[in-house]
Amino acid sequence: MALCETVIDVKIYRVRLVAPGKWMLCASFILPKNVAFEQPILEGEGKEQV
């Protein structure tokens, strides 16, 4: 997610116990269109290297 995005209606549930006291979790949410279709920003692209 982008730093300015807010996720609404997140559902999290336990999938299975992978080690004593350690759960594998599954999170379900709707990805906002502006995040899903944003062009990737490559490291250093659009920024001056110092």
GROMACS .gro file of N, CA and C in nm:
model
  150
    1MET      N    1   0.083  -0.118   0.000
    1MET     CA    2   0.000   0.000   0.000
    1MET      C    3   0.087   0.125   0.000
    2ALA      N    4   0.040   0.225  -0.064
    2ALA     CA    5   0.108   0.353  -0.058
    2ALA      C    6   0.091   0.411   0.082
    3LEU      N    7   0.180   0.497   0.121
    3LEU     CA    8   0.176   0.553   0.256
    3LEU      C    9   0.049   0.631   0.283
    4CYS      N   10  -0.013   0.687   0.180
    4CYS     CA   11  -0.131   0.770   0.201
    4CYS      C   12  -0.262   0.693   0.186
    5GLU      N   13  -0.258   0.562   0.163
    5GLU     CA   14  -0.378   0.483   0.144
    5GLU      C   15  -0.434   0.430   0.275
    6THR      N   16  -0.565   0.417   0.281
    6THR     CA   17  -0.634   0.362   0.396
    6THR      C   18  -0.708   0.237   0.351
    7VAL      N   19  -0.691   0.128   0.423
    7VAL     CA   20  -0.759   0.003   0.391
    7VAL      C   21  -0.881  -0.007   0.480
    8ILE      N   22  -0.995  -0.031   0.418
    8ILE     CA   23  -1.121  -0.044   0.492
    8ILE      C   24  -1.169  -0.188   0.478
    9ASP      N   25  -1.229  -0.239   0.584
    9ASP     CA   26  -1.289  -0.372   0.585
    9ASP      C   27  -1.185  -0.482   0.562
   10VAL      N   28  -1.087  -0.489   0.649
   10VAL     CA   29  -0.985  -0.594   0.644
   10VAL      C   30  -1.036  -0.714   0.723
   11LYS      N   31  -1.026  -0.831   0.664
   11LYS     CA   32  -1.062  -0.954   0.733
   11LYS      C   33  -0.935  -1.037   0.750
   12ILE      N   34  -0.906  -1.078   0.873
   12ILE     CA   35  -0.788  -1.159   0.902
   12ILE      C   36  -0.832  -1.284   0.976
   13TYR      N   37  -0.784  -1.399   0.929
   13TYR     CA   38  -0.817  -1.522   1.000
   13TYR      C   39  -0.696  -1.614   1.003
   14ARG      N   40  -0.700  -1.706   1.099
   14ARG     CA   41  -0.591  -1.802   1.116
   14ARG      C   42  -0.603  -1.912   1.012
   15VAL      N   43  -0.490  -1.946   0.949
   15VAL     CA   44  -0.488  -2.053   0.850
   15VAL      C   45  -0.447  -2.184   0.917
   16ARG      N   46  -0.331  -2.181   0.982
   16ARG     CA   47  -0.284  -2.302   1.052
   16ARG      C   48  -0.173  -2.266   1.149
   17LEU      N   49  -0.150  -2.354   1.242
   17LEU     CA   50  -0.042  -2.339   1.339
   17LEU      C   51   0.085  -2.393   1.274
   18VAL      N   52   0.186  -2.309   1.258
   18VAL     CA   53   0.309  -2.351   1.190
   18VAL      C   54   0.421  -2.388   1.287
   19ALA      N   55   0.411  -2.342   1.411
   19ALA     CA   56   0.507  -2.374   1.517
   19ALA      C   57   0.437  -2.341   1.648
   20PRO      N   58   0.487  -2.390   1.759
   20PRO     CA   59   0.421  -2.359   1.887
   20PRO      C   60   0.405  -2.207   1.906
   21GLY      N   61   0.281  -2.163   1.911
   21GLY     CA   62   0.252  -2.021   1.932
   21GLY      C   63   0.266  -1.934   1.808
   22LYS      N   64   0.290  -1.993   1.690
   22LYS     CA   65   0.308  -1.916   1.566
   22LYS      C   66   0.199  -1.955   1.466
   23TRP      N   67   0.115  -1.860   1.431
   23TRP     CA   68   0.007  -1.884   1.337
   23TRP      C   69   0.038  -1.827   1.200
   24MET      N   70  -0.001  -1.900   1.095
   24MET     CA   71  -0.002  -1.846   0.959
   24MET      C   72  -0.137  -1.777   0.946
   25LEU      N   73  -0.136  -1.652   0.899
   25LEU     CA   74  -0.258  -1.573   0.887
   25LEU      C   75  -0.289  -1.543   0.742
   26CYS      N   76  -0.416  -1.519   0.714
   26CYS     CA   77  -0.460  -1.475   0.582
   26CYS      C   78  -0.533  -1.344   0.601
   27ALA      N   79  -0.497  -1.243   0.522
   27ALA     CA   80  -0.565  -1.113   0.527
   27ALA      C   81  -0.635  -1.091   0.393
   28SER      N   82  -0.758  -1.045   0.400
   28SER     CA   83  -0.837  -1.019   0.281
   28SER      C   84  -0.885  -0.875   0.284
   29PHE      N   85  -0.866  -0.804   0.172
   29PHE     CA   86  -0.909  -0.665   0.162
   29PHE      C   87  -0.921  -0.628   0.016
   30ILE      N   88  -0.991  -0.520  -0.011
   30ILE     CA   89  -1.006  -0.471  -0.148
   30ILE      C   90  -0.893  -0.372  -0.174
   31LEU      N   91  -0.820  -0.396  -0.280
   31LEU     CA   92  -0.709  -0.310  -0.319
   31LEU      C   93  -0.764  -0.191  -0.398
   32PRO      N   94  -0.737  -0.068  -0.353
   32PRO     CA   95  -0.786   0.049  -0.427
   32PRO      C   96  -0.731   0.052  -0.570
   33LYS      N   97  -0.814   0.097  -0.664
   33LYS     CA   98  -0.774   0.100  -0.806
   33LYS      C   99  -0.646   0.181  -0.828
   34ASN      N  100  -0.633   0.294  -0.758
   34ASN     CA  101  -0.515   0.378  -0.781
   34ASN      C  102  -0.388   0.311  -0.732
   35VAL      N  103  -0.397   0.214  -0.643
   35VAL     CA  104  -0.281   0.137  -0.600
   35VAL      C  105  -0.257   0.022  -0.698
   36ALA      N  106  -0.364  -0.045  -0.737
   36ALA     CA  107  -0.352  -0.161  -0.826
   36ALA      C  108  -0.294  -0.126  -0.962
   37PHE      N  109  -0.327  -0.008  -1.014
   37PHE     CA  110  -0.287   0.027  -1.150
   37PHE      C  111  -0.178   0.134  -1.155
   38GLU      N  112  -0.117   0.165  -1.041
   38GLU     CA  113  -0.007   0.263  -1.036
   38GLU      C  114   0.116   0.205  -1.106
   39GLN      N  115   0.186   0.290  -1.179
   39GLN     CA  116   0.310   0.247  -1.243
   39GLN      C  117   0.417   0.229  -1.136
   40PRO      N  118   0.496   0.123  -1.145
   40PRO     CA  119   0.601   0.102  -1.044
   40PRO      C  120   0.706   0.214  -1.050
   41ILE      N  121   0.755   0.250  -0.935
   41ILE     CA  122   0.862   0.350  -0.926
   41ILE      C  123   0.990   0.275  -0.897
   42LEU      N  124   1.084   0.282  -0.989
   42LEU     CA  125   1.210   0.213  -0.972
   42LEU      C  126   1.299   0.293  -0.879
   43GLU      N  127   1.381   0.225  -0.803
   43GLU     CA  128   1.469   0.292  -0.708
   43GLU      C  129   1.558   0.391  -0.782
   44GLY      N  130   1.560   0.515  -0.733
   44GLY     CA  131   1.643   0.618  -0.792
   44GLY      C  132   1.576   0.693  -0.906
   45GLU      N  133   1.464   0.643  -0.956
   45GLU     CA  134   1.395   0.708  -1.066
   45GLU      C  135   1.322   0.832  -1.016
   46GLY      N  136   1.344   0.944  -1.080
   46GLY     CA  137   1.277   1.068  -1.043
   46GLY      C  138   1.337   1.136  -0.922
   47LYS      N  139   1.448   1.086  -0.874
   47LYS     CA  140   1.513   1.147  -0.758
   47LYS      C  141   1.659   1.173  -0.794
   48GLU      N  142   1.712   1.278  -0.737
   48GLU     CA  143   1.854   1.304  -0.755
   48GLU      C  144   1.934   1.215  -0.661
   49GLN      N  145   2.040   1.157  -0.711
   49GLN     CA  146   2.128   1.076  -0.627
   49GLN      C  147   2.222   1.169  -0.553
   50VAL      N  148   2.232   1.155  -0.424
   50VAL     CA  149   2.319   1.241  -0.344
   50VAL      C  150   2.446   1.167  -0.311
   0.00000   0.00000   0.00000
